[in-house]
Amino acid sequence: MKSGRPNLDSSLISSELASRNCTWINLVVLETVTSTNDLAMKHLESAPGKLVVVCADEQTQGRGRLQRDWASPKGAGIALSIGCSLSTFGKTQTTIPLLTGVAVITALNNLGVQAKLKWPNDLIFLSDSGQVKKFGGILLQRAGDQVVLGIGINVGLSAEELPTESSTSLFLEGFEVSREKLIAEIISQLEIITSDNPASWRARYLEQCATVGSTVRVTLADGSHLEGLATQLAESGGLVVEVDDVAVEVTVGDIEHLRHK
Ligand code: BT5
């Protein structure tokens, strides 16, 4: 861990939310948690349907999909979870991480960072040669009609703190971003996108997604693979991959970009 990193300033997040006229202001800011998703889920258990925004300086058991680890070194990133009822998103569960990706990319753009999405839930930078570097991810959990949407972003991680060779941080890509401003901007963009016309995020997703148009290798949930050109996004949010002239819709899987569009 790097010393001297300041803790999140909750009053600054609140004032940044207020300056954007946000109504998602039920905010919990903590220094250390197991996972912000766990805490948001607990809040929903005690107050079902009451929207809560949880963020923390450090997660000791941050996780990704399929219980994979998510590295959240103290003071270096954003660990943010929004707990709310499914109806807040008014969409099918499978599309929620996708429209969240659009909101996060828009928030980053508004703070001067140009980044891309990799289907289904990765926030990436893409080099000219097509090399993918992940700096963030999105994790959706559901319990009945309640959902928790977790967003992790590597803001200030140093090279030694990166968990994998293919990861990076905003800092390492040359961007200095205030964590408080980024949290407020993400919340603001999520509020906007959830009150928007349901179809409008799709076109924006396709603009921001580096996967559609690329040749990909997909690892499916059962461990099998398929390879082909990712041609489009299905209505359900699935990725359509053309394999030997047959269009296959992938709903769950890990994607490797083989050739960039
Ligand atoms: C994700 O999963 O990318 C979703 C990550 C969601 C994290 C947020 S933080 C707030 C909230 N609270 C939580 O506990 N989680 C959410 P997935 O696609 O399964 O990717 C996980 C994989 O990414 C790992 O297996 C590593 O290879 C890699 N990884 C782990 N930590 C990383 C990091 N900080 N940056 C980039 N890659 C990472």
mmCIF file of C-alpha atoms and ligand atoms in Angstrom:
data_model
loop_
_atom_site.group_PDB
_atom_site.id
_atom_site.type_symbol
_atom_site.label_atom_id
_atom_site.label_comp_id
_atom_site.label_asym_id
_atom_site.label_seq_id
_atom_site.Cartn_x
_atom_site.Cartn_y
_atom_site.Cartn_z
ATOM 1 C CA MET A 1 0.000 0.000 0.000
ATOM 2 C CA LYS A 2 1.142 3.536 -0.723
ATOM 3 C CA SER A 3 1.278 5.726 2.353
ATOM 4 C CA GLY A 4 -0.267 9.169 2.564
ATOM 5 C CA ARG A 5 -3.283 8.542 0.403
ATOM 6 C CA PRO A 6 -6.205 10.568 1.725
ATOM 7 C CA ASN A 7 -9.456 8.858 2.693
ATOM 8 C CA LEU A 8 -12.583 9.534 0.692
ATOM 9 C CA ASP A 9 -14.137 12.845 1.726
ATOM 10 C CA SER A 10 -17.833 12.073 2.202
ATOM 11 C CA SER A 11 -18.866 15.730 2.482
ATOM 12 C CA LEU A 12 -17.151 16.431 -0.838
ATOM 13 C CA ILE A 13 -19.027 13.536 -2.482
ATOM 14 C CA SER A 14 -22.288 14.930 -1.040
ATOM 15 C CA SER A 15 -21.585 18.420 -2.332
ATOM 16 C CA GLU A 16 -20.598 17.041 -5.752
ATOM 17 C CA LEU A 17 -23.887 15.094 -5.811
ATOM 18 C CA ALA A 18 -25.818 18.222 -4.813
ATOM 19 C CA SER A 19 -24.157 20.307 -7.529
ATOM 20 C CA ARG A 20 -25.397 17.744 -10.076
ATOM 21 C CA ASN A 21 -28.938 17.804 -8.628
ATOM 22 C CA CYS A 22 -28.686 14.099 -7.798
ATOM 23 C CA THR A 23 -31.446 12.506 -5.764
ATOM 24 C CA TRP A 24 -29.466 9.304 -5.012
ATOM 25 C CA ILE A 25 -27.946 10.840 -1.904
ATOM 26 C CA ASN A 26 -28.409 8.144 0.743
ATOM 27 C CA LEU A 27 -24.653 7.754 1.019
ATOM 28 C CA VAL A 28 -22.520 5.500 3.245
ATOM 29 C CA VAL A 29 -18.752 6.076 3.087
ATOM 30 C CA LEU A 30 -16.423 3.746 4.983
ATOM 31 C CA GLU A 31 -12.712 3.229 5.323
ATOM 32 C CA THR A 32 -12.580 -0.573 5.194
ATOM 33 C CA VAL A 33 -15.247 -3.109 4.299
ATOM 34 C CA THR A 34 -15.246 -6.732 3.171
ATOM 35 C CA SER A 35 -17.127 -5.777 0.024
ATOM 36 C CA THR A 36 -19.285 -2.731 -0.664
ATOM 37 C CA ASN A 37 -21.730 -5.112 -2.367
ATOM 38 C CA ASP A 38 -22.173 -7.073 0.902
ATOM 39 C CA LEU A 39 -22.856 -3.894 2.812
ATOM 40 C CA ALA A 40 -25.352 -2.569 0.265
ATOM 41 C CA MET A 41 -27.146 -5.935 0.375
ATOM 42 C CA LYS A 42 -27.347 -5.697 4.196
ATOM 43 C CA HIS A 43 -28.861 -2.227 3.921
ATOM 44 C CA LEU A 44 -31.483 -3.546 1.525
ATOM 45 C CA GLU A 45 -32.312 -6.381 3.928
ATOM 46 C CA SER A 46 -33.080 -3.883 6.694
ATOM 47 C CA ALA A 47 -34.732 -1.295 4.428
ATOM 48 C CA PRO A 48 -36.049 -3.073 1.323
ATOM 49 C CA GLY A 49 -36.341 -0.866 -1.714
ATOM 50 C CA LYS A 50 -34.567 2.113 -0.114
ATOM 51 C CA LEU A 51 -31.814 3.143 -2.485
ATOM 52 C CA VAL A 52 -28.386 3.214 -0.862
ATOM 53 C CA VAL A 53 -24.983 4.211 -2.218
ATOM 54 C CA VAL A 54 -22.023 2.585 -0.457
ATOM 55 C CA CYS A 55 -18.374 3.374 -1.108
ATOM 56 C CA ALA A 56 -15.162 2.477 0.670
ATOM 57 C CA ASP A 57 -11.460 3.248 0.629
ATOM 58 C CA GLU A 58 -10.549 -0.407 0.886
ATOM 59 C CA GLN A 59 -12.175 -3.808 0.408
ATOM 60 C CA THR A 60 -10.698 -6.832 2.117
ATOM 61 C CA GLN A 61 -12.850 -9.305 0.180
ATOM 62 C CA GLY A 62 -13.692 -7.409 -2.983
ATOM 63 C CA ARG A 63 -14.931 -9.766 -5.645
ATOM 64 C CA GLY A 64 -15.769 -10.081 -9.285
ATOM 65 C CA ARG A 65 -18.064 -12.509 -11.088
ATOM 66 C CA LEU A 66 -17.986 -16.183 -10.103
ATOM 67 C CA GLN A 67 -16.454 -15.222 -6.725
ATOM 68 C CA ARG A 68 -13.198 -14.144 -8.348
ATOM 69 C CA ASP A 69 -11.059 -11.721 -6.336
ATOM 70 C CA TRP A 70 -11.207 -8.005 -6.980
ATOM 71 C CA ALA A 71 -8.151 -6.052 -5.771
ATOM 72 C CA SER A 72 -9.027 -2.838 -3.913
ATOM 73 C CA PRO A 73 -5.883 -1.429 -2.289
ATOM 74 C CA LYS A 74 -6.585 1.296 0.249
ATOM 75 C CA GLY A 75 -7.235 4.776 -1.065
ATOM 76 C CA ALA A 76 -6.303 3.816 -4.627
ATOM 77 C CA GLY A 77 -9.571 3.114 -6.305
ATOM 78 C CA ILE A 78 -13.299 3.349 -6.329
ATOM 79 C CA ALA A 79 -15.328 0.590 -4.721
ATOM 80 C CA LEU A 80 -18.909 1.688 -5.158
ATOM 81 C CA SER A 81 -22.186 -0.186 -4.785
ATOM 82 C CA ILE A 82 -25.713 0.954 -5.389
ATOM 83 C CA GLY A 83 -28.445 -1.066 -3.703
ATOM 84 C CA CYS A 84 -31.984 -0.543 -4.948
ATOM 85 C CA SER A 85 -35.053 -2.329 -6.217
ATOM 86 C CA LEU A 86 -34.845 -3.924 -9.645
ATOM 87 C CA SER A 87 -37.605 -1.599 -10.818
ATOM 88 C CA THR A 88 -35.252 1.388 -10.428
ATOM 89 C CA PHE A 89 -33.625 0.130 -13.588
ATOM 90 C CA GLY A 90 -36.929 -0.861 -15.170
ATOM 91 C CA LYS A 91 -35.004 -3.246 -17.409
ATOM 92 C CA THR A 92 -34.234 -6.899 -17.613
ATOM 93 C CA GLN A 93 -31.490 -7.996 -15.264
ATOM 94 C CA THR A 94 -29.091 -8.977 -18.056
ATOM 95 C CA THR A 95 -28.921 -5.488 -19.500
ATOM 96 C CA ILE A 96 -28.247 -3.664 -16.199
ATOM 97 C CA PRO A 97 -24.438 -4.147 -16.220
ATOM 98 C CA LEU A 98 -24.382 -2.977 -19.840
ATOM 99 C CA LEU A 99 -26.235 0.268 -19.296
ATOM 100 C CA THR A 100 -24.166 0.807 -16.153
ATOM 101 C CA GLY A 101 -21.080 0.518 -18.351
ATOM 102 C CA VAL A 102 -22.459 3.257 -20.591
ATOM 103 C CA ALA A 103 -23.091 5.490 -17.555
ATOM 104 C CA VAL A 104 -19.559 4.918 -16.228
ATOM 105 C CA ILE A 105 -17.915 5.593 -19.604
ATOM 106 C CA THR A 106 -19.977 8.791 -19.966
ATOM 107 C CA ALA A 107 -18.917 9.871 -16.456
ATOM 108 C CA LEU A 108 -15.270 9.223 -17.342
ATOM 109 C CA ASN A 109 -15.621 11.136 -20.632
ATOM 110 C CA ASN A 110 -17.061 14.095 -18.722
ATOM 111 C CA LEU A 111 -13.916 14.103 -16.565
ATOM 112 C CA GLY A 112 -11.619 13.965 -19.583
ATOM 113 C CA VAL A 113 -10.957 10.207 -19.746
ATOM 114 C CA GLN A 114 -11.589 8.338 -23.005
ATOM 115 C CA ALA A 115 -12.067 4.631 -22.323
ATOM 116 C CA LYS A 116 -13.961 1.670 -23.763
ATOM 117 C CA LEU A 117 -16.193 -1.203 -22.731
ATOM 118 C CA LYS A 118 -15.428 -4.866 -23.223
ATOM 119 C CA TRP A 119 -18.504 -7.078 -23.188
ATOM 120 C CA PRO A 120 -20.028 -7.764 -20.767
ATOM 121 C CA ASN A 121 -18.674 -5.859 -17.791
ATOM 122 C CA ASP A 122 -15.100 -4.647 -18.248
ATOM 123 C CA LEU A 123 -13.867 -1.068 -18.394
ATOM 124 C CA ILE A 124 -10.788 -0.991 -20.578
ATOM 125 C CA PHE A 125 -8.199 1.030 -22.404
ATOM 126 C CA LEU A 126 -7.388 -0.178 -25.880
ATOM 127 C CA SER A 127 -3.999 0.457 -27.464
ATOM 128 C CA ASP A 128 -3.648 1.174 -31.204
ATOM 129 C CA SER A 129 -2.485 -2.405 -31.669
ATOM 130 C CA GLY A 130 -5.659 -3.665 -29.993
ATOM 131 C CA GLN A 131 -4.100 -4.603 -26.654
ATOM 132 C CA VAL A 132 -6.752 -4.613 -23.923
ATOM 133 C CA LYS A 133 -5.984 -3.278 -20.450
ATOM 134 C CA LYS A 134 -8.630 -3.542 -17.784
ATOM 135 C CA PHE A 135 -9.032 -0.780 -15.208
ATOM 136 C CA GLY A 136 -12.507 -1.487 -13.909
ATOM 137 C CA GLY A 137 -15.403 -3.883 -13.742
ATOM 138 C CA ILE A 138 -19.077 -4.126 -12.897
ATOM 139 C CA LEU A 139 -20.762 -6.777 -10.772
ATOM 140 C CA LEU A 140 -24.513 -7.218 -10.480
ATOM 141 C CA GLN A 141 -26.058 -9.222 -7.643
ATOM 142 C CA ARG A 142 -29.746 -9.913 -7.266
ATOM 143 C CA ALA A 143 -31.846 -11.067 -4.318
ATOM 144 C CA GLY A 144 -35.515 -11.300 -5.293
ATOM 145 C CA ASP A 145 -36.583 -7.894 -6.527
ATOM 146 C CA GLN A 146 -33.574 -6.125 -4.976
ATOM 147 C CA VAL A 147 -30.312 -5.560 -6.831
ATOM 148 C CA VAL A 148 -26.844 -4.433 -5.893
ATOM 149 C CA LEU A 149 -24.728 -2.957 -8.608
ATOM 150 C CA GLY A 150 -21.022 -2.900 -7.798
ATOM 151 C CA ILE A 151 -18.502 -0.788 -9.682
ATOM 152 C CA GLY A 152 -14.752 -1.071 -9.176
ATOM 153 C CA ILE A 153 -12.319 1.359 -10.794
ATOM 154 C CA ASN A 154 -8.543 1.500 -10.471
ATOM 155 C CA VAL A 155 -7.929 5.206 -10.021
ATOM 156 C CA GLY A 156 -4.477 5.655 -8.512
ATOM 157 C CA LEU A 157 -3.055 2.113 -8.408
ATOM 158 C CA SER A 158 0.695 1.982 -9.013
ATOM 159 C CA ALA A 159 2.257 -0.644 -11.287
ATOM 160 C CA GLU A 160 3.221 -2.797 -8.250
ATOM 161 C CA GLU A 161 -0.367 -2.786 -7.032
ATOM 162 C CA LEU A 162 -1.855 -4.111 -10.265
ATOM 163 C CA PRO A 163 -3.289 -7.600 -9.785
ATOM 164 C CA THR A 164 -2.652 -8.896 -13.321
ATOM 165 C CA GLU A 165 -0.430 -8.164 -16.308
ATOM 166 C CA SER A 166 -3.378 -7.023 -18.355
ATOM 167 C CA SER A 167 -4.662 -4.497 -15.815
ATOM 168 C CA THR A 168 -3.981 -0.793 -15.478
ATOM 169 C CA SER A 169 -5.202 2.300 -13.648
ATOM 170 C CA LEU A 170 -6.307 5.782 -14.650
ATOM 171 C CA PHE A 171 -3.122 7.124 -13.046
ATOM 172 C CA LEU A 172 -0.890 4.775 -15.053
ATOM 173 C CA GLU A 173 -2.658 5.833 -18.254
ATOM 174 C CA GLY A 174 -1.887 9.481 -17.490
ATOM 175 C CA PHE A 175 -5.160 10.611 -15.909
ATOM 176 C CA GLU A 176 -5.447 12.268 -12.505
ATOM 177 C CA VAL A 177 -9.056 12.077 -11.424
ATOM 178 C CA SER A 178 -10.679 13.005 -8.131
ATOM 179 C CA ARG A 179 -12.322 9.890 -6.678
ATOM 180 C CA GLU A 180 -15.074 12.003 -5.105
ATOM 181 C CA LYS A 181 -15.917 13.718 -8.406
ATOM 182 C CA LEU A 182 -15.880 10.437 -10.286
ATOM 183 C CA ILE A 183 -18.225 8.785 -7.771
ATOM 184 C CA ALA A 184 -20.655 11.720 -7.999
ATOM 185 C CA GLU A 185 -20.477 11.798 -11.797
ATOM 186 C CA ILE A 186 -21.155 8.044 -12.023
ATOM 187 C CA ILE A 187 -24.175 8.343 -9.719
ATOM 188 C CA SER A 188 -25.420 11.295 -11.731
ATOM 189 C CA GLN A 189 -25.052 9.428 -15.052
ATOM 190 C CA LEU A 190 -26.772 6.353 -13.593
ATOM 191 C CA GLU A 191 -29.687 8.500 -12.480
ATOM 192 C CA ILE A 192 -29.919 10.011 -15.952
ATOM 193 C CA ILE A 193 -29.672 6.700 -17.806
ATOM 194 C CA THR A 194 -32.275 4.976 -15.629
ATOM 195 C CA SER A 195 -34.793 7.735 -16.280
ATOM 196 C CA ASP A 196 -34.019 7.749 -20.004
ATOM 197 C CA ASN A 197 -35.828 6.123 -22.869
ATOM 198 C CA PRO A 198 -35.092 2.379 -22.409
ATOM 199 C CA ALA A 199 -33.776 1.957 -25.953
ATOM 200 C CA SER A 200 -31.412 4.917 -25.940
ATOM 201 C CA TRP A 201 -28.501 3.285 -24.120
ATOM 202 C CA ARG A 202 -28.085 0.547 -26.773
ATOM 203 C CA ALA A 203 -26.704 2.805 -29.481
ATOM 204 C CA ARG A 204 -24.362 4.386 -26.958
ATOM 205 C CA TYR A 205 -23.241 0.944 -25.777
ATOM 206 C CA LEU A 206 -22.383 -0.084 -29.339
ATOM 207 C CA GLU A 207 -20.399 3.136 -29.841
ATOM 208 C CA GLN A 208 -18.377 2.504 -26.686
ATOM 209 C CA CYS A 209 -17.960 -1.259 -26.929
ATOM 210 C CA ALA A 210 -14.680 -2.525 -28.345
ATOM 211 C CA THR A 211 -15.964 -6.117 -28.508
ATOM 212 C CA VAL A 212 -18.669 -5.834 -31.170
ATOM 213 C CA GLY A 213 -16.791 -5.886 -34.482
ATOM 214 C CA SER A 214 -13.792 -7.745 -33.066
ATOM 215 C CA THR A 215 -12.833 -11.369 -33.540
ATOM 216 C CA VAL A 216 -13.185 -13.001 -30.151
ATOM 217 C CA ARG A 217 -12.539 -16.205 -28.291
ATOM 218 C CA VAL A 218 -15.282 -16.946 -25.781
ATOM 219 C CA THR A 219 -14.898 -19.171 -22.746
ATOM 220 C CA LEU A 220 -18.368 -20.373 -21.860
ATOM 221 C CA ALA A 221 -19.630 -21.193 -18.367
ATOM 222 C CA ASP A 222 -18.949 -24.936 -18.888
ATOM 223 C CA GLY A 223 -15.309 -24.245 -19.821
ATOM 224 C CA SER A 224 -15.778 -24.839 -23.548
ATOM 225 C CA HIS A 225 -14.638 -22.289 -26.127
ATOM 226 C CA LEU A 226 -15.849 -20.769 -29.328
ATOM 227 C CA GLU A 227 -14.223 -18.349 -31.728
ATOM 228 C CA GLY A 228 -15.722 -15.955 -34.227
ATOM 229 C CA LEU A 229 -16.629 -12.402 -35.133
ATOM 230 C CA ALA A 230 -18.738 -10.569 -32.549
ATOM 231 C CA THR A 231 -21.354 -9.002 -34.796
ATOM 232 C CA GLN A 232 -23.956 -7.437 -32.552
ATOM 233 C CA LEU A 233 -25.634 -6.999 -29.202
ATOM 234 C CA ALA A 234 -28.825 -9.019 -28.783
ATOM 235 C CA GLU A 235 -31.960 -7.410 -27.364
ATOM 236 C CA SER A 236 -31.359 -9.332 -24.120
ATOM 237 C CA GLY A 237 -27.844 -7.901 -23.814
ATOM 238 C CA GLY A 238 -26.186 -11.097 -25.064
ATOM 239 C CA LEU A 239 -23.250 -10.979 -27.472
ATOM 240 C CA VAL A 240 -23.914 -12.393 -30.934
ATOM 241 C CA VAL A 241 -20.862 -14.232 -32.297
ATOM 242 C CA GLU A 242 -20.745 -15.599 -35.805
ATOM 243 C CA VAL A 243 -19.138 -19.023 -35.697
ATOM 244 C CA ASP A 244 -18.744 -20.768 -39.086
ATOM 245 C CA ASP A 245 -21.601 -18.684 -40.517
ATOM 246 C CA VAL A 246 -23.910 -19.513 -37.612
ATOM 247 C CA ALA A 247 -24.949 -16.730 -35.247
ATOM 248 C CA VAL A 248 -24.556 -17.845 -31.626
ATOM 249 C CA GLU A 249 -25.863 -15.714 -28.765
ATOM 250 C CA VAL A 250 -23.566 -15.739 -25.759
ATOM 251 C CA THR A 251 -25.244 -14.724 -22.518
ATOM 252 C CA VAL A 252 -22.513 -15.627 -20.018
ATOM 253 C CA GLY A 253 -18.847 -15.916 -20.829
ATOM 254 C CA ASP A 254 -15.349 -14.507 -20.706
ATOM 255 C CA ILE A 255 -14.124 -12.832 -23.838
ATOM 256 C CA GLU A 256 -10.649 -12.528 -25.264
ATOM 257 C CA HIS A 257 -10.218 -10.100 -28.145
ATOM 258 C CA LEU A 258 -8.184 -11.830 -30.862
ATOM 259 C CA ARG A 259 -8.361 -9.197 -33.585
ATOM 260 C CA HIS A 260 -9.658 -5.727 -33.029
ATOM 261 C CA LYS A 261 -12.190 -4.203 -35.418
HETATM 262 C C1 BT5 B 1 -15.380 -7.853 -12.500
HETATM 263 O O1 BT5 B 1 -15.417 -9.213 -12.388
HETATM 264 O O2 BT5 B 1 -14.694 -7.233 -13.259
HETATM 265 C C2 BT5 B 1 -16.307 -7.112 -11.539
HETATM 266 C C3 BT5 B 1 -15.542 -6.318 -10.529
HETATM 267 C C4 BT5 B 1 -16.477 -5.575 -9.592
HETATM 268 C C5 BT5 B 1 -15.736 -4.966 -8.438
HETATM 269 C C6 BT5 B 1 -16.652 -4.089 -7.605
HETATM 270 S S1 BT5 B 1 -15.789 -3.113 -6.457
HETATM 271 C C7 BT5 B 1 -17.264 -2.650 -5.699
HETATM 272 C C8 BT5 B 1 -18.103 -3.909 -5.612
HETATM 273 N N1 BT5 B 1 -17.757 -4.694 -4.448
HETATM 274 C C9 BT5 B 1 -17.230 -5.880 -4.787
HETATM 275 O O3 BT5 B 1 -16.868 -6.761 -3.962
HETATM 276 N N2 BT5 B 1 -17.194 -6.001 -6.120
HETATM 277 C C10 BT5 B 1 -17.716 -4.833 -6.782
HETATM 278 P P1 BT5 B 1 -14.719 -10.236 -13.384
HETATM 279 O O4 BT5 B 1 -15.100 -9.928 -14.798
HETATM 280 O O5 BT5 B 1 -15.039 -11.579 -12.859
HETATM 281 O O6 BT5 B 1 -13.180 -9.928 -13.252
HETATM 282 C C11 BT5 B 1 -12.423 -10.394 -12.160
HETATM 283 C C12 BT5 B 1 -10.991 -10.594 -12.655
HETATM 284 O O7 BT5 B 1 -10.390 -9.322 -12.938
HETATM 285 C C13 BT5 B 1 -10.090 -11.266 -11.625
HETATM 286 O O8 BT5 B 1 -10.150 -12.644 -11.749
HETATM 287 C C14 BT5 B 1 -8.699 -10.707 -11.986
HETATM 288 O O9 BT5 B 1 -8.143 -11.432 -13.081
HETATM 289 C C15 BT5 B 1 -9.031 -9.326 -12.519
HETATM 290 N N3 BT5 B 1 -8.886 -8.286 -11.486
HETATM 291 C C16 BT5 B 1 -9.008 -8.381 -10.122
HETATM 292 N N4 BT5 B 1 -8.864 -7.186 -9.544
HETATM 293 C C17 BT5 B 1 -8.659 -6.301 -10.547
HETATM 294 C C18 BT5 B 1 -8.433 -4.905 -10.586
HETATM 295 N N5 BT5 B 1 -8.415 -4.142 -9.475
HETATM 296 N N6 BT5 B 1 -8.213 -4.337 -11.811
HETATM 297 C C19 BT5 B 1 -8.220 -5.059 -12.958
HETATM 298 N N7 BT5 B 1 -8.430 -6.384 -12.983
HETATM 299 C C20 BT5 B 1 -8.660 -7.005 -11.790
#
